[in-house]
Amino acid sequence: MKGIILAGGSGTRLHPLTLATSKQLLPVGDKPMIYYPLSVLMLADIRDILIISTPTDLPQFPRLLGDGSDYGLNLTYREQPEPNGIAEAFLIGASHVGDDTAALVLGDNIYHGPSFYQVLADARATLDGCVLFGYRVGDPSRYAVSEVDETGRLLSLEEKPEHPRSNQAVTGLYFYDNAVVDIAKNLRPSARGELEITDLNRWYVERDRAHLVNLGRGFAWLDAGTPESLLQAGAYVCALQERQGVRIACIEEIALRMGFITSSQCHRLGARIGHSSYGQYVMAVAEELATA
């Protein structure tokens, strides 16, 4: 499976914070926002990942992450010149996906929950069409809303409905079979001139090939796209990390635990930023697992 992170957009809801930098490079707790969607793909055992961003912001990401080899990954980068919709990621990333299946995650979405690795592994193993990830919300009229049967099969999708059929919002994480590239190529722009991800997902729903995984109680899904939600996400991350003594979305630790890198490689990554508490944590994890 190939991974795509869509880290585009102008971040207008976060102005003036994003006038000089990408939204996905703003801090959430003790790390850049991009670490969170990247960690999701890593937990899904995806190592070949394309990061898509604007022509202005794109050069900042290789400066942060390089080619991914430090983390046992293969990272590549491409431009989205204009914000033409989420589904355009599969046009930009068509050659990246090739003949493989694909996972797309939005660059401002943050996930955290128990056994998330297993949830993602199960979704990959049962993929037959597309798998979407739902989350219970208090105001479903603000989201794409799903209607499912008792097995999790998707019956309908509505974008910001006036009268929602459920309180299950579709989050910014999507697994697809290889047909997704051709489906995206045949989409027509919506009234707002974008290739809509909900239209793409409806293609699978209409053919009875869409499934929803409900991220239930104990999971957190945060969209850090406004000043308020950015602060809430940072507070959530900091509170949990302080109480539990473990880091959320620590890509060095995930790379080590997934077997992408060795303990010594992980320790070197921590030592590079060893004056920070984050770097000290990475070194401590590497030392702990080296003797385990």
PDB file of C-alpha atoms in Angstrom:
ATOM      1  CA  MET A   1       0.000   0.000   0.000  1.00  0.00           C
ATOM      2  CA  LYS A   2       1.231   3.486  -0.915  1.00  0.00           C
ATOM      3  CA  GLY A   3       0.580   6.470   1.319  1.00  0.00           C
ATOM      4  CA  ILE A   4      -0.320  10.063   0.483  1.00  0.00           C
ATOM      5  CA  ILE A   5      -0.423  13.026   2.848  1.00  0.00           C
ATOM      6  CA  LEU A   6      -2.310  16.018   1.468  1.00  0.00           C
ATOM      7  CA  ALA A   7      -0.713  19.005   3.174  1.00  0.00           C
ATOM      8  CA  GLY A   8      -1.897  21.737   0.842  1.00  0.00           C
ATOM      9  CA  GLY A   9      -4.227  24.675   1.160  1.00  0.00           C
ATOM     10  CA  SER A  10      -3.506  28.219   2.227  1.00  0.00           C
ATOM     11  CA  GLY A  11      -4.650  27.810   5.832  1.00  0.00           C
ATOM     12  CA  THR A  12      -6.839  30.910   5.661  1.00  0.00           C
ATOM     13  CA  ARG A  13      -8.724  29.965   8.823  1.00  0.00           C
ATOM     14  CA  LEU A  14      -5.413  30.188  10.680  1.00  0.00           C
ATOM     15  CA  HIS A  15      -4.296  33.578   9.354  1.00  0.00           C
ATOM     16  CA  PRO A  16      -2.050  35.326  10.339  1.00  0.00           C
ATOM     17  CA  LEU A  17      -0.322  32.194  11.700  1.00  0.00           C
ATOM     18  CA  THR A  18      -0.051  30.686   8.225  1.00  0.00           C
ATOM     19  CA  LEU A  19       0.927  33.763   6.253  1.00  0.00           C
ATOM     20  CA  ALA A  20       4.607  32.756   6.410  1.00  0.00           C
ATOM     21  CA  THR A  21       4.496  28.990   6.922  1.00  0.00           C
ATOM     22  CA  SER A  22       2.467  25.887   6.133  1.00  0.00           C
ATOM     23  CA  LYS A  23      -0.357  24.981   8.475  1.00  0.00           C
ATOM     24  CA  GLN A  24       1.056  21.468   8.681  1.00  0.00           C
ATOM     25  CA  LEU A  25       4.316  22.800  10.144  1.00  0.00           C
ATOM     26  CA  LEU A  26       2.648  24.622  13.033  1.00  0.00           C
ATOM     27  CA  PRO A  27       3.283  23.062  16.449  1.00  0.00           C
ATOM     28  CA  VAL A  28       0.795  20.675  18.001  1.00  0.00           C
ATOM     29  CA  GLY A  29       2.200  20.033  21.437  1.00  0.00           C
ATOM     30  CA  ASP A  30       5.915  19.395  21.039  1.00  0.00           C
ATOM     31  CA  LYS A  31       6.076  18.492  17.353  1.00  0.00           C
ATOM     32  CA  PRO A  32       5.020  19.755  13.911  1.00  0.00           C
ATOM     33  CA  MET A  33       1.485  18.944  12.827  1.00  0.00           C
ATOM     34  CA  ILE A  34       2.749  16.832   9.875  1.00  0.00           C
ATOM     35  CA  TYR A  35       4.125  14.264  12.351  1.00  0.00           C
ATOM     36  CA  TYR A  36       0.589  13.185  13.254  1.00  0.00           C
ATOM     37  CA  PRO A  37      -0.695  12.103   9.821  1.00  0.00           C
ATOM     38  CA  LEU A  38       2.745  10.705   9.021  1.00  0.00           C
ATOM     39  CA  SER A  39       2.603   8.583  12.164  1.00  0.00           C
ATOM     40  CA  VAL A  40      -0.789   7.177  11.079  1.00  0.00           C
ATOM     41  CA  LEU A  41       0.640   5.900   7.799  1.00  0.00           C
ATOM     42  CA  MET A  42       3.654   4.473   9.605  1.00  0.00           C
ATOM     43  CA  LEU A  43       1.376   2.640  12.053  1.00  0.00           C
ATOM     44  CA  ALA A  44      -0.415   1.217   9.006  1.00  0.00           C
ATOM     45  CA  ASP A  45       2.974  -0.248   7.972  1.00  0.00           C
ATOM     46  CA  ILE A  46       3.220   2.080   4.971  1.00  0.00           C
ATOM     47  CA  ARG A  47       6.745   3.171   4.121  1.00  0.00           C
ATOM     48  CA  ASP A  48       6.413   4.648   0.620  1.00  0.00           C
ATOM     49  CA  ILE A  49       4.754   8.019   1.164  1.00  0.00           C
ATOM     50  CA  LEU A  50       4.052  11.033  -1.042  1.00  0.00           C
ATOM     51  CA  ILE A  51       3.616  14.464   0.563  1.00  0.00           C
ATOM     52  CA  ILE A  52       1.627  16.960  -1.496  1.00  0.00           C
ATOM     53  CA  SER A  53       1.681  20.672  -0.721  1.00  0.00           C
ATOM     54  CA  THR A  54       1.582  24.098  -2.342  1.00  0.00           C
ATOM     55  CA  PRO A  55       4.498  25.328  -4.478  1.00  0.00           C
ATOM     56  CA  THR A  56       5.347  27.888  -1.776  1.00  0.00           C
ATOM     57  CA  ASP A  57       5.221  25.505   1.185  1.00  0.00           C
ATOM     58  CA  LEU A  58       6.526  22.290  -0.355  1.00  0.00           C
ATOM     59  CA  PRO A  59      10.295  23.036   0.082  1.00  0.00           C
ATOM     60  CA  GLN A  60       9.819  23.265   3.844  1.00  0.00           C
ATOM     61  CA  PHE A  61       8.895  19.600   4.217  1.00  0.00           C
ATOM     62  CA  PRO A  62      12.110  18.045   2.847  1.00  0.00           C
ATOM     63  CA  ARG A  63      14.034  20.373   5.160  1.00  0.00           C
ATOM     64  CA  LEU A  64      12.187  18.784   8.061  1.00  0.00           C
ATOM     65  CA  LEU A  65      11.922  15.153   6.965  1.00  0.00           C
ATOM     66  CA  GLY A  66      14.483  14.693   4.187  1.00  0.00           C
ATOM     67  CA  ASP A  67      13.951  11.688   1.960  1.00  0.00           C
ATOM     68  CA  GLY A  68      12.614   9.679   4.895  1.00  0.00           C
ATOM     69  CA  SER A  69      15.567   7.268   5.018  1.00  0.00           C
ATOM     70  CA  ASP A  70      16.404   8.298   8.599  1.00  0.00           C
ATOM     71  CA  TYR A  71      13.070   6.767   9.597  1.00  0.00           C
ATOM     72  CA  GLY A  72      13.168   3.769   7.261  1.00  0.00           C
ATOM     73  CA  LEU A  73      10.782   5.500   4.872  1.00  0.00           C
ATOM     74  CA  ASN A  74      10.787   6.593   1.240  1.00  0.00           C
ATOM     75  CA  LEU A  75       9.359  10.110   1.133  1.00  0.00           C
ATOM     76  CA  THR A  76       8.693  11.972  -2.104  1.00  0.00           C
ATOM     77  CA  TYR A  77       7.144  15.372  -2.677  1.00  0.00           C
ATOM     78  CA  ARG A  78       4.862  16.944  -5.285  1.00  0.00           C
ATOM     79  CA  GLU A  79       3.054  20.228  -5.776  1.00  0.00           C
ATOM     80  CA  GLN A  80      -0.643  20.956  -5.797  1.00  0.00           C
ATOM     81  CA  PRO A  81      -0.575  24.317  -7.603  1.00  0.00           C
ATOM     82  CA  GLU A  82      -4.182  25.192  -6.750  1.00  0.00           C
ATOM     83  CA  PRO A  83      -6.574  23.871  -4.062  1.00  0.00           C
ATOM     84  CA  ASN A  84      -8.657  21.835  -6.498  1.00  0.00           C
ATOM     85  CA  GLY A  85     -10.043  19.366  -3.981  1.00  0.00           C
ATOM     86  CA  ILE A  86      -8.949  16.413  -1.879  1.00  0.00           C
ATOM     87  CA  ALA A  87      -9.576  13.866  -4.641  1.00  0.00           C
ATOM     88  CA  GLU A  88      -7.017  15.635  -6.823  1.00  0.00           C
ATOM     89  CA  ALA A  89      -4.374  13.961  -4.646  1.00  0.00           C
ATOM     90  CA  PHE A  90      -4.912  10.813  -6.719  1.00  0.00           C
ATOM     91  CA  LEU A  91      -4.316  12.667  -9.978  1.00  0.00           C
ATOM     92  CA  ILE A  92      -1.124  14.216  -8.634  1.00  0.00           C
ATOM     93  CA  GLY A  93      -0.084  10.919  -7.066  1.00  0.00           C
ATOM     94  CA  ALA A  94      -1.162   8.544  -9.854  1.00  0.00           C
ATOM     95  CA  SER A  95       2.374   7.417 -10.718  1.00  0.00           C
ATOM     96  CA  HIS A  96       3.183   7.125  -7.015  1.00  0.00           C
ATOM     97  CA  VAL A  97       0.265   4.741  -6.440  1.00  0.00           C
ATOM     98  CA  GLY A  98       1.047   2.753  -9.606  1.00  0.00           C
ATOM     99  CA  ASP A  99      -0.551  -0.703  -9.416  1.00  0.00           C
ATOM    100  CA  ASP A 100      -0.814  -0.662  -5.619  1.00  0.00           C
ATOM    101  CA  THR A 101      -3.550   0.125  -3.113  1.00  0.00           C
ATOM    102  CA  ALA A 102      -3.524   3.563  -1.518  1.00  0.00           C
ATOM    103  CA  ALA A 103      -4.054   5.337   1.790  1.00  0.00           C
ATOM    104  CA  LEU A 104      -4.763   9.057   1.937  1.00  0.00           C
ATOM    105  CA  VAL A 105      -4.629  11.135   5.123  1.00  0.00           C
ATOM    106  CA  LEU A 106      -5.228  14.851   5.465  1.00  0.00           C
ATOM    107  CA  GLY A 107      -2.325  16.824   6.846  1.00  0.00           C
ATOM    108  CA  ASP A 108      -4.293  18.546   9.611  1.00  0.00           C
ATOM    109  CA  ASN A 109      -6.013  15.453  11.021  1.00  0.00           C
ATOM    110  CA  ILE A 110      -4.839  14.017  14.331  1.00  0.00           C
ATOM    111  CA  TYR A 111      -5.731  10.513  15.528  1.00  0.00           C
ATOM    112  CA  HIS A 112      -5.015   8.841  18.826  1.00  0.00           C
ATOM    113  CA  GLY A 113      -6.496   5.738  20.381  1.00  0.00           C
ATOM    114  CA  PRO A 114      -5.867   2.285  21.823  1.00  0.00           C
ATOM    115  CA  SER A 115      -4.547  -0.441  19.512  1.00  0.00           C
ATOM    116  CA  PHE A 116      -4.695   1.912  16.539  1.00  0.00           C
ATOM    117  CA  TYR A 117      -2.028  -0.208  14.868  1.00  0.00           C
ATOM    118  CA  GLN A 118      -4.389  -3.193  14.929  1.00  0.00           C
ATOM    119  CA  VAL A 119      -7.345  -1.153  13.680  1.00  0.00           C
ATOM    120  CA  LEU A 120      -5.283  -0.068  10.680  1.00  0.00           C
ATOM    121  CA  ALA A 121      -3.906  -3.557  10.084  1.00  0.00           C
ATOM    122  CA  ASP A 122      -7.414  -5.027  10.074  1.00  0.00           C
ATOM    123  CA  ALA A 123      -8.604  -2.332   7.654  1.00  0.00           C
ATOM    124  CA  ARG A 124      -5.770  -3.145   5.255  1.00  0.00           C
ATOM    125  CA  ALA A 125      -6.395  -6.883   5.505  1.00  0.00           C
ATOM    126  CA  THR A 126     -10.108  -6.575   4.709  1.00  0.00           C
ATOM    127  CA  LEU A 127      -9.829  -3.853   2.051  1.00  0.00           C
ATOM    128  CA  ASP A 128     -12.170  -4.579  -0.852  1.00  0.00           C
ATOM    129  CA  GLY A 129     -13.023  -1.277  -2.474  1.00  0.00           C
ATOM    130  CA  CYS A 130     -12.608   1.440   0.129  1.00  0.00           C
ATOM    131  CA  VAL A 131     -12.464   1.693   3.901  1.00  0.00           C
ATOM    132  CA  LEU A 132     -13.414   4.951   5.584  1.00  0.00           C
ATOM    133  CA  PHE A 133     -13.022   5.816   9.249  1.00  0.00           C
ATOM    134  CA  GLY A 134     -15.985   7.256  11.152  1.00  0.00           C
ATOM    135  CA  TYR A 135     -16.137   9.219  14.366  1.00  0.00           C
ATOM    136  CA  ARG A 136     -19.134  10.215  16.490  1.00  0.00           C
ATOM    137  CA  VAL A 137     -19.592  14.016  16.565  1.00  0.00           C
ATOM    138  CA  GLY A 138     -21.986  16.337  18.323  1.00  0.00           C
ATOM    139  CA  ASP A 139     -22.823  18.414  15.228  1.00  0.00           C
ATOM    140  CA  PRO A 140     -22.821  16.081  12.210  1.00  0.00           C
ATOM    141  CA  SER A 141     -24.219  18.778   9.909  1.00  0.00           C
ATOM    142  CA  ARG A 142     -20.688  20.214   9.695  1.00  0.00           C
ATOM    143  CA  TYR A 143     -19.228  17.029   8.169  1.00  0.00           C
ATOM    144  CA  ALA A 144     -19.621  14.318   5.586  1.00  0.00           C
ATOM    145  CA  VAL A 145     -22.014  11.966   7.339  1.00  0.00           C
ATOM    146  CA  SER A 146     -22.209   8.210   6.892  1.00  0.00           C
ATOM    147  CA  GLU A 147     -25.104   5.793   7.137  1.00  0.00           C
ATOM    148  CA  VAL A 148     -24.143   2.153   7.709  1.00  0.00           C
ATOM    149  CA  ASP A 149     -25.784  -1.183   8.318  1.00  0.00           C
ATOM    150  CA  GLU A 150     -25.017  -3.483  11.233  1.00  0.00           C
ATOM    151  CA  THR A 151     -21.924  -4.907   9.498  1.00  0.00           C
ATOM    152  CA  GLY A 152     -20.356  -1.507   8.813  1.00  0.00           C
ATOM    153  CA  ARG A 153     -21.270  -1.531   5.121  1.00  0.00           C
ATOM    154  CA  LEU A 154     -21.797   2.016   3.922  1.00  0.00           C
ATOM    155  CA  LEU A 155     -25.319   2.698   2.685  1.00  0.00           C
ATOM    156  CA  SER A 156     -25.063   6.438   2.002  1.00  0.00           C
ATOM    157  CA  LEU A 157     -22.862   9.498   2.324  1.00  0.00           C
ATOM    158  CA  GLU A 158     -24.101  13.076   2.653  1.00  0.00           C
ATOM    159  CA  GLU A 159     -21.935  16.193   2.661  1.00  0.00           C
ATOM    160  CA  LYS A 160     -22.932  18.597   5.471  1.00  0.00           C
ATOM    161  CA  PRO A 161     -26.581  17.484   5.484  1.00  0.00           C
ATOM    162  CA  GLU A 162     -29.305  19.684   6.917  1.00  0.00           C
ATOM    163  CA  HIS A 163     -30.944  16.616   8.453  1.00  0.00           C
ATOM    164  CA  PRO A 164     -28.156  14.061   9.173  1.00  0.00           C
ATOM    165  CA  ARG A 165     -29.065  10.396   9.096  1.00  0.00           C
ATOM    166  CA  SER A 166     -26.458   9.605  11.770  1.00  0.00           C
ATOM    167  CA  ASN A 167     -23.879  11.271  13.975  1.00  0.00           C
ATOM    168  CA  GLN A 168     -20.978   9.415  12.314  1.00  0.00           C
ATOM    169  CA  ALA A 169     -18.674  11.863  10.557  1.00  0.00           C
ATOM    170  CA  VAL A 170     -16.234  10.608   7.927  1.00  0.00           C
ATOM    171  CA  THR A 171     -12.731  11.564   9.037  1.00  0.00           C
ATOM    172  CA  GLY A 172      -9.735  12.504   6.898  1.00  0.00           C
ATOM    173  CA  LEU A 173      -8.273   9.011   6.537  1.00  0.00           C
ATOM    174  CA  TYR A 174      -9.152   6.810   3.561  1.00  0.00           C
ATOM    175  CA  PHE A 175      -8.009   3.382   2.274  1.00  0.00           C
ATOM    176  CA  TYR A 176      -8.650   2.469  -1.376  1.00  0.00           C
ATOM    177  CA  ASP A 177      -8.061  -0.270  -3.885  1.00  0.00           C
ATOM    178  CA  ASN A 178      -6.210   0.572  -7.101  1.00  0.00           C
ATOM    179  CA  ALA A 179      -9.367   1.663  -8.913  1.00  0.00           C
ATOM    180  CA  VAL A 180      -9.233   4.966  -7.018  1.00  0.00           C
ATOM    181  CA  VAL A 181      -6.884   6.584  -9.549  1.00  0.00           C
ATOM    182  CA  ASP A 182      -9.195   5.958 -12.511  1.00  0.00           C
ATOM    183  CA  ILE A 183     -12.227   7.006 -10.473  1.00  0.00           C
ATOM    184  CA  ALA A 184     -10.546  10.293  -9.589  1.00  0.00           C
ATOM    185  CA  LYS A 185      -9.667  10.894 -13.241  1.00  0.00           C
ATOM    186  CA  ASN A 186     -13.343  10.657 -14.176  1.00  0.00           C
ATOM    187  CA  LEU A 187     -14.700  12.933 -11.455  1.00  0.00           C
ATOM    188  CA  ARG A 188     -16.278  16.217 -12.447  1.00  0.00           C
ATOM    189  CA  PRO A 189     -15.642  19.340 -10.375  1.00  0.00           C
ATOM    190  CA  SER A 190     -18.375  20.274  -7.937  1.00  0.00           C
ATOM    191  CA  ALA A 191     -20.224  23.583  -7.874  1.00  0.00           C
ATOM    192  CA  ARG A 192     -17.314  25.066  -5.938  1.00  0.00           C
ATOM    193  CA  GLY A 193     -14.878  23.898  -8.621  1.00  0.00           C
ATOM    194  CA  GLU A 194     -13.246  21.067  -6.661  1.00  0.00           C
ATOM    195  CA  LEU A 195     -12.836  17.314  -7.073  1.00  0.00           C
ATOM    196  CA  GLU A 196     -14.720  16.205  -3.988  1.00  0.00           C
ATOM    197  CA  ILE A 197     -13.601  13.245  -1.922  1.00  0.00           C
ATOM    198  CA  THR A 198     -17.239  12.548  -1.018  1.00  0.00           C
ATOM    199  CA  ASP A 199     -18.089  12.130  -4.722  1.00  0.00           C
ATOM    200  CA  LEU A 200     -15.202   9.680  -5.043  1.00  0.00           C
ATOM    201  CA  ASN A 201     -16.374   7.756  -1.983  1.00  0.00           C
ATOM    202  CA  ARG A 202     -19.939   7.635  -3.314  1.00  0.00           C
ATOM    203  CA  TRP A 203     -18.654   5.715  -6.353  1.00  0.00           C
ATOM    204  CA  TYR A 204     -17.720   2.890  -3.983  1.00  0.00           C
ATOM    205  CA  VAL A 205     -20.918   3.228  -1.925  1.00  0.00           C
ATOM    206  CA  GLU A 206     -23.102   2.930  -5.025  1.00  0.00           C
ATOM    207  CA  ARG A 207     -21.320  -0.305  -5.954  1.00  0.00           C
ATOM    208  CA  ASP A 208     -21.577  -1.782  -2.473  1.00  0.00           C
ATOM    209  CA  ARG A 209     -17.806  -1.676  -2.057  1.00  0.00           C
ATOM    210  CA  ALA A 210     -17.447   0.772   0.836  1.00  0.00           C
ATOM    211  CA  HIS A 211     -16.988  -0.066   4.508  1.00  0.00           C
ATOM    212  CA  LEU A 212     -16.821   2.180   7.563  1.00  0.00           C
ATOM    213  CA  VAL A 213     -14.645   1.519  10.599  1.00  0.00           C
ATOM    214  CA  ASN A 214     -16.119   3.246  13.625  1.00  0.00           C
ATOM    215  CA  LEU A 215     -13.444   4.833  15.789  1.00  0.00           C
ATOM    216  CA  GLY A 216     -15.398   4.438  18.991  1.00  0.00           C
ATOM    217  CA  ARG A 217     -14.981   5.477  22.590  1.00  0.00           C
ATOM    218  CA  GLY A 218     -11.409   5.918  23.663  1.00  0.00           C
ATOM    219  CA  PHE A 219     -10.325   7.375  20.320  1.00  0.00           C
ATOM    220  CA  ALA A 220      -9.630  11.019  19.639  1.00  0.00           C
ATOM    221  CA  TRP A 221      -9.978  12.619  16.221  1.00  0.00           C
ATOM    222  CA  LEU A 222      -8.996  16.260  15.967  1.00  0.00           C
ATOM    223  CA  ASP A 223      -8.981  18.604  12.977  1.00  0.00           C
ATOM    224  CA  ALA A 224      -6.419  21.299  13.783  1.00  0.00           C
ATOM    225  CA  GLY A 225      -7.584  23.723  11.100  1.00  0.00           C
ATOM    226  CA  THR A 226      -8.657  26.687  13.240  1.00  0.00           C
ATOM    227  CA  PRO A 227      -6.890  28.583  16.044  1.00  0.00           C
ATOM    228  CA  GLU A 228      -9.300  27.091  18.584  1.00  0.00           C
ATOM    229  CA  SER A 229      -8.923  23.492  17.388  1.00  0.00           C
ATOM    230  CA  LEU A 230      -5.141  23.906  17.097  1.00  0.00           C
ATOM    231  CA  LEU A 231      -4.955  24.968  20.744  1.00  0.00           C
ATOM    232  CA  GLN A 232      -7.306  22.165  21.795  1.00  0.00           C
ATOM    233  CA  ALA A 233      -5.192  19.591  19.974  1.00  0.00           C
ATOM    234  CA  GLY A 234      -2.008  20.884  21.580  1.00  0.00           C
ATOM    235  CA  ALA A 235      -3.592  20.839  25.038  1.00  0.00           C
ATOM    236  CA  TYR A 236      -4.831  17.272  24.492  1.00  0.00           C
ATOM    237  CA  VAL A 237      -1.394  16.048  23.401  1.00  0.00           C
ATOM    238  CA  CYS A 238       0.472  17.818  26.198  1.00  0.00           C
ATOM    239  CA  ALA A 239      -1.918  16.625  28.912  1.00  0.00           C
ATOM    240  CA  LEU A 240      -1.726  12.972  27.844  1.00  0.00           C
ATOM    241  CA  GLN A 241       2.032  13.009  27.384  1.00  0.00           C
ATOM    242  CA  GLU A 242       2.604  14.562  30.796  1.00  0.00           C
ATOM    243  CA  ARG A 243       0.285  12.134  32.564  1.00  0.00           C
ATOM    244  CA  GLN A 244       1.385   8.974  30.764  1.00  0.00           C
ATOM    245  CA  GLY A 245       5.051   9.717  30.152  1.00  0.00           C
ATOM    246  CA  VAL A 246       4.831   8.620  26.510  1.00  0.00           C
ATOM    247  CA  ARG A 247       4.817  10.702  23.341  1.00  0.00           C
ATOM    248  CA  ILE A 248       2.000  10.764  20.815  1.00  0.00           C
ATOM    249  CA  ALA A 249       3.063  10.590  17.147  1.00  0.00           C
ATOM    250  CA  CYS A 250       6.768  10.272  17.925  1.00  0.00           C
ATOM    251  CA  ILE A 251       7.866   9.139  14.474  1.00  0.00           C
ATOM    252  CA  GLU A 252      11.303   7.972  15.675  1.00  0.00           C
ATOM    253  CA  GLU A 253       9.746   5.675  18.274  1.00  0.00           C
ATOM    254  CA  ILE A 254       7.169   4.380  15.806  1.00  0.00           C
ATOM    255  CA  ALA A 255       9.893   3.687  13.236  1.00  0.00           C
ATOM    256  CA  LEU A 256      11.779   1.697  15.871  1.00  0.00           C
ATOM    257  CA  ARG A 257       8.780  -0.252  17.162  1.00  0.00           C
ATOM    258  CA  MET A 258       7.629  -1.031  13.599  1.00  0.00           C
ATOM    259  CA  GLY A 259      11.071  -2.407  12.766  1.00  0.00           C
ATOM    260  CA  PHE A 260      11.862   0.300  10.205  1.00  0.00           C
ATOM    261  CA  ILE A 261      15.079   1.297  12.026  1.00  0.00           C
ATOM    262  CA  THR A 262      17.352  -0.129  14.720  1.00  0.00           C
ATOM    263  CA  SER A 263      17.800   1.055  18.295  1.00  0.00           C
ATOM    264  CA  SER A 264      21.166   2.597  17.446  1.00  0.00           C
ATOM    265  CA  GLN A 265      19.651   4.499  14.508  1.00  0.00           C
ATOM    266  CA  CYS A 266      16.838   5.714  16.732  1.00  0.00           C
ATOM    267  CA  HIS A 267      19.306   6.836  19.385  1.00  0.00           C
ATOM    268  CA  ARG A 268      21.251   8.867  16.825  1.00  0.00           C
ATOM    269  CA  LEU A 269      18.060  10.606  15.743  1.00  0.00           C
ATOM    270  CA  GLY A 270      17.384  11.562  19.348  1.00  0.00           C
ATOM    271  CA  ALA A 271      20.943  12.711  19.911  1.00  0.00           C
ATOM    272  CA  ARG A 272      20.677  15.159  17.006  1.00  0.00           C
ATOM    273  CA  ILE A 273      18.096  17.102  18.995  1.00  0.00           C
ATOM    274  CA  GLY A 274      19.273  15.929  22.411  1.00  0.00           C
ATOM    275  CA  HIS A 275      19.002  19.351  24.039  1.00  0.00           C
ATOM    276  CA  SER A 276      15.202  19.118  23.777  1.00  0.00           C
ATOM    277  CA  SER A 277      12.953  16.973  25.957  1.00  0.00           C
ATOM    278  CA  TYR A 278      11.687  15.329  22.754  1.00  0.00           C
ATOM    279  CA  GLY A 279      15.201  14.268  21.756  1.00  0.00           C
ATOM    280  CA  GLN A 280      15.900  12.985  25.273  1.00  0.00           C
ATOM    281  CA  TYR A 281      12.718  10.920  25.110  1.00  0.00           C
ATOM    282  CA  VAL A 282      13.755   9.382  21.782  1.00  0.00           C
ATOM    283  CA  MET A 283      17.165   8.421  23.194  1.00  0.00           C
ATOM    284  CA  ALA A 284      15.547   6.919  26.314  1.00  0.00           C
ATOM    285  CA  VAL A 285      13.161   4.820  24.203  1.00  0.00           C
ATOM    286  CA  ALA A 286      16.056   3.611  22.063  1.00  0.00           C
ATOM    287  CA  GLU A 287      18.057   2.619  25.142  1.00  0.00           C
ATOM    288  CA  GLU A 288      15.058   0.883  26.719  1.00  0.00           C
ATOM    289  CA  LEU A 289      14.250  -1.196  23.642  1.00  0.00           C
ATOM    290  CA  ALA A 290      17.912  -2.002  22.983  1.00  0.00           C
ATOM    291  CA  THR A 291      18.034  -3.846  26.313  1.00  0.00           C
ATOM    292  CA  ALA A 292      14.537  -5.331  26.174  1.00  0.00           C
TER     293      ALA A 292
END
